[in-house]
PDB file of C-alpha atoms in Angstrom:
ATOM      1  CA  UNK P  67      12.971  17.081 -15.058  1.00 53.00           C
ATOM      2  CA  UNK P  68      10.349  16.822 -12.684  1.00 71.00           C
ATOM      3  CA  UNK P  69      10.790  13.254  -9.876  1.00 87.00           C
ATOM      4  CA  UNK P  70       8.145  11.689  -8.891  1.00 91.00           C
ATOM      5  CA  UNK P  71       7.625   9.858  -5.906  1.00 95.00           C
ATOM      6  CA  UNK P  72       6.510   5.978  -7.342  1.00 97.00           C
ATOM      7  CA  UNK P  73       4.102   4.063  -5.597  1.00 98.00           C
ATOM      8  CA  UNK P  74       2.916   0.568  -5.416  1.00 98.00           C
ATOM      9  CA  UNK P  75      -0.753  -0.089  -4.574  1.00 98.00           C
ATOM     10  CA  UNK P  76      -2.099  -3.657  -3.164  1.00 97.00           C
ATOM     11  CA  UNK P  77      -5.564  -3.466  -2.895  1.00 96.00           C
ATOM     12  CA  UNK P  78      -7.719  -6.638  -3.315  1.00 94.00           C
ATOM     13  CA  UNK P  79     -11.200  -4.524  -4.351  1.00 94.00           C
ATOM     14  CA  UNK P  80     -10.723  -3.692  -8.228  1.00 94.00           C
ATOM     15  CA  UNK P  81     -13.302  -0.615  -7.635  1.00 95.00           C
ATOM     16  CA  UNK P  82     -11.060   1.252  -4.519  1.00 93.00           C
ATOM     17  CA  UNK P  83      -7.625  -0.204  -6.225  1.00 95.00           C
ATOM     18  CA  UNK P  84      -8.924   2.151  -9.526  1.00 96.00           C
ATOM     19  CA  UNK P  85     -10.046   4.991  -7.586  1.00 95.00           C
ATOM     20  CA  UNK P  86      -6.484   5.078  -5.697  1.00 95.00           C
ATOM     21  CA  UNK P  87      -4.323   4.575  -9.249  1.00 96.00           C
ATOM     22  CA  UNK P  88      -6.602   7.901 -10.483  1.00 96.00           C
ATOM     23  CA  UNK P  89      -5.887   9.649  -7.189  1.00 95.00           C
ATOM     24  CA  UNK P  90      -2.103   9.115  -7.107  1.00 95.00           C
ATOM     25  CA  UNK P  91      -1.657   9.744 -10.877  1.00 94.00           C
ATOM     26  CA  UNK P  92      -3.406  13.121 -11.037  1.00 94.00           C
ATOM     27  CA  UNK P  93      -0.824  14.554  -8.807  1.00 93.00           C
ATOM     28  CA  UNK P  94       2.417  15.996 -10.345  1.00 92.00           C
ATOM     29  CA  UNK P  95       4.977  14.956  -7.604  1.00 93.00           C
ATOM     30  CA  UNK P  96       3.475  11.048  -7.640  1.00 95.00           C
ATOM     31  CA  UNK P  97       3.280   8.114 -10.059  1.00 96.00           C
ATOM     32  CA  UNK P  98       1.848   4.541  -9.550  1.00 97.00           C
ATOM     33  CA  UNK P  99       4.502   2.142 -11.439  1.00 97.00           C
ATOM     34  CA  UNK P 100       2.552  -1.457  -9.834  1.00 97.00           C
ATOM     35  CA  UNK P 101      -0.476  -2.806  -8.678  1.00 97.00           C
ATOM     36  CA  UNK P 102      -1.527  -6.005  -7.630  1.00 97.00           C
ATOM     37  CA  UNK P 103      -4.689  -7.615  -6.283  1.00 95.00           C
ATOM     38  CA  UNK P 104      -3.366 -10.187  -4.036  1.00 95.00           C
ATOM     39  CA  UNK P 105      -0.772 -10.816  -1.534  1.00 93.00           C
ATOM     40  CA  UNK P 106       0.790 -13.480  -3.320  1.00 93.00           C
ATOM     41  CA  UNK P 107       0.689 -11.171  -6.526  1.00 96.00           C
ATOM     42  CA  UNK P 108       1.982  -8.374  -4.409  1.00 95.00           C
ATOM     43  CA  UNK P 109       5.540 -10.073  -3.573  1.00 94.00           C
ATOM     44  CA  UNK P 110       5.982 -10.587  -6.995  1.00 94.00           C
ATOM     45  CA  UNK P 111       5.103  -6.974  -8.112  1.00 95.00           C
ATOM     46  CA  UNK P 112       6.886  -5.445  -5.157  1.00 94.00           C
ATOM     47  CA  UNK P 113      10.204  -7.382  -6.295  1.00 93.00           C
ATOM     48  CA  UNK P 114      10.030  -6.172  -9.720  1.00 95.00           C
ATOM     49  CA  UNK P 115       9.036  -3.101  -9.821  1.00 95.00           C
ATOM     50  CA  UNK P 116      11.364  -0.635  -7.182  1.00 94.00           C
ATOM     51  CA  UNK P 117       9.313   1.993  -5.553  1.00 97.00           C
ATOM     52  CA  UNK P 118       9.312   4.898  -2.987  1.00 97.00           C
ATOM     53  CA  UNK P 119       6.043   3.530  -0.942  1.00 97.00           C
ATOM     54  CA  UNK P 120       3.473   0.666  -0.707  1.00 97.00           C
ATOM     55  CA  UNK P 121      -0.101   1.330  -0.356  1.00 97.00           C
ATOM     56  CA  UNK P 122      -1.191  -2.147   1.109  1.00 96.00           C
ATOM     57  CA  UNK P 123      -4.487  -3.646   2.459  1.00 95.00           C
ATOM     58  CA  UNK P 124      -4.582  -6.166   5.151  1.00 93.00           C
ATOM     59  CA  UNK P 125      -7.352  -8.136   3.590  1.00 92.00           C
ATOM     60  CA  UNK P 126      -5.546  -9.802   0.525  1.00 92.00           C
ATOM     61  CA  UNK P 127      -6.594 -12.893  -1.022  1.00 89.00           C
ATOM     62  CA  UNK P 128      -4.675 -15.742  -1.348  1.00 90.00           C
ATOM     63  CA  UNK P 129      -2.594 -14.383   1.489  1.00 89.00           C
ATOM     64  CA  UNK P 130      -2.882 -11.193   3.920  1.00 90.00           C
ATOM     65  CA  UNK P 131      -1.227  -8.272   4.405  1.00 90.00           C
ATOM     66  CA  UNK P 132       0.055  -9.470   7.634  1.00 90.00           C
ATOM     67  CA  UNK P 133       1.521 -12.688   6.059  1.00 92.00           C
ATOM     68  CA  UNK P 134       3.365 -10.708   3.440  1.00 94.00           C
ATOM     69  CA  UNK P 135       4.219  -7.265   5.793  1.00 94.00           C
ATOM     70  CA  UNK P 136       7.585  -9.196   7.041  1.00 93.00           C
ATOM     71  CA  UNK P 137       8.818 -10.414   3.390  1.00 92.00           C
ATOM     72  CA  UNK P 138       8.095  -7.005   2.042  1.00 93.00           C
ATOM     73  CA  UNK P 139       9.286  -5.365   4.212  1.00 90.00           C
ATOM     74  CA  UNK P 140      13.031  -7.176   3.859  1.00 90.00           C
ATOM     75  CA  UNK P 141      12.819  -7.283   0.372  1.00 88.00           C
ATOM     76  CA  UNK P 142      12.049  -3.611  -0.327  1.00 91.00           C
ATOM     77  CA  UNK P 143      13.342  -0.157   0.888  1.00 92.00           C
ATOM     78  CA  UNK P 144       9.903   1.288  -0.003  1.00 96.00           C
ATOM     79  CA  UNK P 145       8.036   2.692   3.298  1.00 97.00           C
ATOM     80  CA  UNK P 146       4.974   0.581   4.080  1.00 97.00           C
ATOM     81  CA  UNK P 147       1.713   1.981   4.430  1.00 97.00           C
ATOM     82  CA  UNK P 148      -1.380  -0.052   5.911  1.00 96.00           C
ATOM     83  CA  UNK P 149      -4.496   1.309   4.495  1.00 94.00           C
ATOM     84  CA  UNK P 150      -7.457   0.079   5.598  1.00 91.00           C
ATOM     85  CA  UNK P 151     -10.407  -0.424   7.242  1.00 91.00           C
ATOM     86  CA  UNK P 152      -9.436  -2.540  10.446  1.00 84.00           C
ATOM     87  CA  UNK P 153      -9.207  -0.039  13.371  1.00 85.00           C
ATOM     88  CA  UNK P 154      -8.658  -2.580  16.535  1.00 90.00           C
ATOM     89  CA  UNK P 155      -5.697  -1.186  18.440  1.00 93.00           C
ATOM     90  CA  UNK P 156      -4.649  -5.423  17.888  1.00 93.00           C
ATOM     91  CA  UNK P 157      -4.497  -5.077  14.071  1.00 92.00           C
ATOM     92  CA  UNK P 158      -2.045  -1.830  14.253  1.00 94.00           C
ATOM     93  CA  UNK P 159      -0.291  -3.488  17.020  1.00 95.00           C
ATOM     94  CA  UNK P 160       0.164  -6.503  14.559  1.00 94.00           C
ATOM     95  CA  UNK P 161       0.941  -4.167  11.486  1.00 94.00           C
ATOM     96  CA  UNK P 162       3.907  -2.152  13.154  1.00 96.00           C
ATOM     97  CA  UNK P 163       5.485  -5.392  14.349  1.00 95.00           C
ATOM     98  CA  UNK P 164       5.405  -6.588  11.242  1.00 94.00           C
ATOM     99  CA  UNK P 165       7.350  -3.975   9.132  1.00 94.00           C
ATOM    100  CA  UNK P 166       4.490  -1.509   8.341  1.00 96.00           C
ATOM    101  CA  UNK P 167       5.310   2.204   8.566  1.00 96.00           C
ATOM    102  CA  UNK P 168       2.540   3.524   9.091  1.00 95.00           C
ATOM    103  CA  UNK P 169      -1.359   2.564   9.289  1.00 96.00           C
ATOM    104  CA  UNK P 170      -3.916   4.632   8.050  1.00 94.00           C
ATOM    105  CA  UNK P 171      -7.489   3.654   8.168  1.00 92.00           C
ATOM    106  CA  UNK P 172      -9.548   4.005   4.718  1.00 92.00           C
ATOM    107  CA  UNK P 173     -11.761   6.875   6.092  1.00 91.00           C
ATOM    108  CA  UNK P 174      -8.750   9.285   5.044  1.00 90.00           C
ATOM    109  CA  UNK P 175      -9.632  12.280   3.295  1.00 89.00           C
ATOM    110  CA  UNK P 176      -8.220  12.133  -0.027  1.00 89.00           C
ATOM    111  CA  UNK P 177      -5.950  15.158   0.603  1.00 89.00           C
ATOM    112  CA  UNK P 178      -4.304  13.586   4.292  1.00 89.00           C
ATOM    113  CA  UNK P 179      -3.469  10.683   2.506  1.00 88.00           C
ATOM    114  CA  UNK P 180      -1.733  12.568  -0.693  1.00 87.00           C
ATOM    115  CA  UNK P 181      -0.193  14.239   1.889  1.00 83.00           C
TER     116      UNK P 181
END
């Protein structure tokens, strides 16, 4: 029996949210059990549903990623993984003081961020 790693995604942009769920799911080792489109939507998925990582945008609607970064990150033992597009030095600053893991801008290759 083969584990796979289960991810949550929370990505705001229905279009990149898709191509991520395809990405993740074509890979053996990887499953995505959640998704949500919002931040407050997030919380709720992210207490629901357990998983091994959280694939989360800063620009949420209804409320950020750095609003919800502290609550998630208490409420979960998932590792938290910024991905997106804001590349100030402030906004990764912000994002590791508030519980994220790691930061990765949405330039990635599709293979860096798999691995």
């Amino acid at each position: 029996m083969d584990i796979k790693e289960k991810i949550i995604i929370v990505e705001g942009n229905d279009v990149y949210r898709a191509a991520l769920k395809d990405m993740i799911d074509a890979q053996d080792h990887l499953e995505v059990v959640a998704e949500a489109n919002s931040g407050v939507e997030a919380i709720e998925v992210i207490e629901r549903y357990p998983a091994d990582l959280v694939l989360l945008e800063l620009q949420l609607p209804e409320a950020s990623g750095y609003d919800i970064l502290p609550e998630i990150s208490k409420s979960t033992d998932a590792k938290i993984l910024v991905l997106t597009i804001l590349e100030s030095d402030h906004n990764i600053r912000t994002a590791f003081e508030a519980g994220a893991d790691g930061y990765c801008f949405k330039d990635v290759s599709s293979q860096e961020l798999i691995n």
